[in-house]
């Protein structure tokens, strides 16, 4: 897989800066071939304008729906997602598996960064790294992240703090959802299915 941010961000930044610089040159009427040095001296102004537009774009503009898909290839995943987790963990006392676990995934995202928190009744997981990737030879997008899980203190005798990783396919039709699998340092793995609930960022399960 390839990080989708890296495939478009550099070209988009260069293209945007050149447009801004050209705009500054046109506005100040320094586009004459005999006035090239004056045009070069306008680069600091172009950089300042680029920085301001960049801040506005990375925080808000890239989320606009009419820009999504054709111009902005990075999907807006920010919000609260609800679903369930199915684990292959076997209870050593009973020798049986466990029922699906209800969970809440909260994603916080800007144009250049993404992180998440996953909460269940018994624990919380915090991403240590996260990114959106595009599958090789495909246009399918995946949300991938590594995490640290901290069970509540009262159950750590049977559920220790551990690390893990997850890969979730981003699905837009017919419903906005995330589906995939996860692995843990406790040598367990399972499946996750989530559907988008709200742009609100909840803080507890």
Short mmCIF file of C-alpha atoms in Angstrom, two decimals, residues 34-184:
data_model
loop_
_atom_site.label_atom_id
_atom_site.label_comp_id
_atom_site.label_asym_id
_atom_site.label_seq_id
_atom_site.Cartn_x
_atom_site.Cartn_y
_atom_site.Cartn_z
CA UNK A 34 12.57 42.80 -18.33
CA UNK A 35 11.41 42.91 -14.72
CA UNK A 36 12.25 39.33 -13.70
CA UNK A 37 14.25 40.36 -10.63
CA UNK A 38 11.27 42.30 -9.27
CA UNK A 39 9.12 39.21 -9.74
CA UNK A 40 11.67 37.16 -7.78
CA UNK A 41 11.58 39.71 -4.96
CA UNK A 42 7.82 39.10 -4.66
CA UNK A 43 8.40 35.50 -3.56
CA UNK A 44 8.28 36.39 0.20
CA UNK A 45 4.82 37.96 -0.33
CA UNK A 46 3.70 34.85 -2.18
CA UNK A 47 5.01 32.68 0.66
CA UNK A 48 3.07 34.70 3.24
CA UNK A 49 -0.18 34.41 1.26
CA UNK A 50 0.49 30.71 0.67
CA UNK A 51 0.97 30.14 4.40
CA UNK A 52 -2.33 31.84 5.28
CA UNK A 53 -4.25 29.94 2.59
CA UNK A 54 -2.52 26.73 3.68
CA UNK A 55 -3.72 27.11 7.27
CA UNK A 56 -7.29 27.79 6.16
CA UNK A 57 -7.20 24.91 3.67
CA UNK A 58 -5.76 22.26 6.00
CA UNK A 59 -8.22 23.10 8.76
CA UNK A 60 -11.45 23.68 6.87
CA UNK A 61 -11.53 24.01 3.07
CA UNK A 62 -10.38 20.48 2.22
CA UNK A 63 -13.47 19.08 3.95
CA UNK A 64 -15.89 20.84 1.57
CA UNK A 65 -18.00 18.18 -0.07
CA UNK A 66 -17.80 19.64 -3.57
CA UNK A 67 -13.97 19.32 -3.45
CA UNK A 68 -14.01 15.70 -2.30
CA UNK A 69 -13.32 12.99 -4.83
CA UNK A 70 -12.28 14.91 -7.96
CA UNK A 71 -9.78 17.30 -6.33
CA UNK A 72 -9.22 16.07 -2.78
CA UNK A 73 -8.51 12.35 -2.73
CA UNK A 74 -8.17 12.17 1.04
CA UNK A 75 -11.56 11.22 2.54
CA UNK A 76 -12.87 13.11 5.56
CA UNK A 77 -13.19 10.47 8.29
CA UNK A 78 -13.41 12.79 11.30
CA UNK A 79 -16.23 11.99 13.67
CA UNK A 80 -17.68 9.21 15.78
CA UNK A 81 -18.09 5.69 14.43
CA UNK A 82 -19.94 2.87 16.18
CA UNK A 83 -19.79 -0.86 15.62
CA UNK A 84 -18.56 -4.13 16.98
CA UNK A 85 -15.39 -6.13 17.33
CA UNK A 86 -15.18 -9.90 16.91
CA UNK A 87 -12.15 -11.50 18.59
CA UNK A 88 -10.68 -15.00 18.35
CA UNK A 89 -9.65 -14.81 22.03
CA UNK A 90 -10.48 -17.93 24.03
CA UNK A 91 -11.29 -17.68 27.71
CA UNK A 92 -8.81 -20.03 29.42
CA UNK A 93 -11.26 -20.70 32.25
CA UNK A 94 -14.15 -21.81 30.06
CA UNK A 95 -12.37 -22.77 26.85
CA UNK A 96 -14.94 -20.75 24.91
CA UNK A 97 -14.82 -17.64 22.79
CA UNK A 98 -16.49 -14.34 23.58
CA UNK A 99 -19.46 -12.50 22.14
CA UNK A 100 -18.92 -9.52 19.80
CA UNK A 101 -17.81 -6.41 21.71
CA UNK A 102 -19.56 -3.08 21.13
CA UNK A 103 -17.14 -0.23 20.44
CA UNK A 104 -16.85 3.46 19.57
CA UNK A 105 -14.11 4.80 17.30
CA UNK A 106 -13.41 8.54 17.41
CA UNK A 107 -11.29 9.90 14.56
CA UNK A 108 -9.66 13.34 14.68
CA UNK A 109 -8.31 14.53 11.36
CA UNK A 110 -6.77 17.45 9.49
CA UNK A 111 -5.57 17.44 5.88
CA UNK A 112 -2.08 16.38 6.97
CA UNK A 113 -2.70 14.27 10.08
CA UNK A 114 -5.07 11.70 11.52
CA UNK A 115 -5.38 9.93 14.87
CA UNK A 116 -8.03 7.90 16.64
CA UNK A 117 -9.31 6.60 19.96
CA UNK A 118 -11.21 3.34 20.25
CA UNK A 119 -13.36 2.78 23.33
CA UNK A 120 -15.19 -0.26 24.66
CA UNK A 121 -16.87 -0.96 27.98
CA UNK A 122 -13.61 -2.28 29.44
CA UNK A 123 -10.75 -0.41 27.73
CA UNK A 124 -9.51 2.43 25.54
CA UNK A 125 -7.01 2.31 22.66
CA UNK A 126 -4.99 5.27 21.42
CA UNK A 127 -3.31 5.38 18.03
CA UNK A 128 0.47 5.82 17.99
CA UNK A 129 0.63 6.12 14.21
CA UNK A 130 -2.18 6.41 11.67
CA UNK A 131 -2.58 7.07 7.97
CA UNK A 132 -4.82 6.65 4.93
CA UNK A 133 -3.39 4.37 2.25
CA UNK A 134 -4.35 3.38 -1.26
CA UNK A 135 -4.09 -0.28 -2.25
CA UNK A 136 -1.61 -1.23 -4.95
CA UNK A 137 -3.22 -1.61 -8.40
CA UNK A 138 -6.53 -0.41 -6.96
CA UNK A 139 -8.39 2.72 -5.92
CA UNK A 140 -9.52 1.16 -2.65
CA UNK A 141 -8.64 3.27 0.40
CA UNK A 142 -7.70 1.94 3.82
CA UNK A 143 -7.40 3.53 7.24
CA UNK A 144 -4.45 1.91 9.01
CA UNK A 145 -3.11 2.55 12.49
CA UNK A 146 -1.00 1.16 15.32
CA UNK A 147 -2.28 1.53 18.86
CA UNK A 148 -1.75 0.96 22.56
CA UNK A 149 -4.66 -0.50 24.51
CA UNK A 150 -5.18 0.31 28.20
CA UNK A 151 -7.81 -1.82 29.93
CA UNK A 152 -9.44 -0.38 33.03
CA UNK A 153 -7.37 -0.88 36.18
CA UNK A 154 -9.92 -3.20 37.76
CA UNK A 155 -9.61 -5.84 35.01
CA UNK A 156 -5.86 -5.82 34.31
CA UNK A 157 -5.45 -9.10 36.17
CA UNK A 158 -7.07 -10.75 33.15
CA UNK A 159 -6.48 -8.12 30.45
CA UNK A 160 -3.01 -6.54 30.34
CA UNK A 161 -1.94 -3.36 28.57
CA UNK A 162 -0.89 -4.30 25.03
CA UNK A 163 -0.14 -2.99 21.54
CA UNK A 164 -1.77 -3.76 18.23
CA UNK A 165 -2.47 -2.73 14.65
CA UNK A 166 -5.55 -2.44 12.48
CA UNK A 167 -6.39 -2.08 8.79
CA UNK A 168 -9.88 -0.89 7.85
CA UNK A 169 -11.29 -0.50 4.35
CA UNK A 170 -13.06 2.83 3.78
CA UNK A 171 -16.51 2.24 2.31
CA UNK A 172 -18.77 5.06 1.10
CA UNK A 173 -21.64 3.17 -0.56
CA UNK A 174 -24.31 2.24 0.28
CA UNK A 175 -23.39 3.50 3.77
CA UNK A 176 -20.32 5.22 5.15
CA UNK A 177 -18.51 2.47 7.02
CA UNK A 178 -15.16 0.95 7.99
CA UNK A 179 -14.50 -2.78 7.80
CA UNK A 180 -11.35 -4.77 8.43
CA UNK A 181 -9.21 -6.62 10.92
CA UNK A 182 -6.77 -6.15 13.76
CA UNK A 183 -3.88 -7.93 15.46
CA UNK A 184 -2.45 -7.61 18.97
#
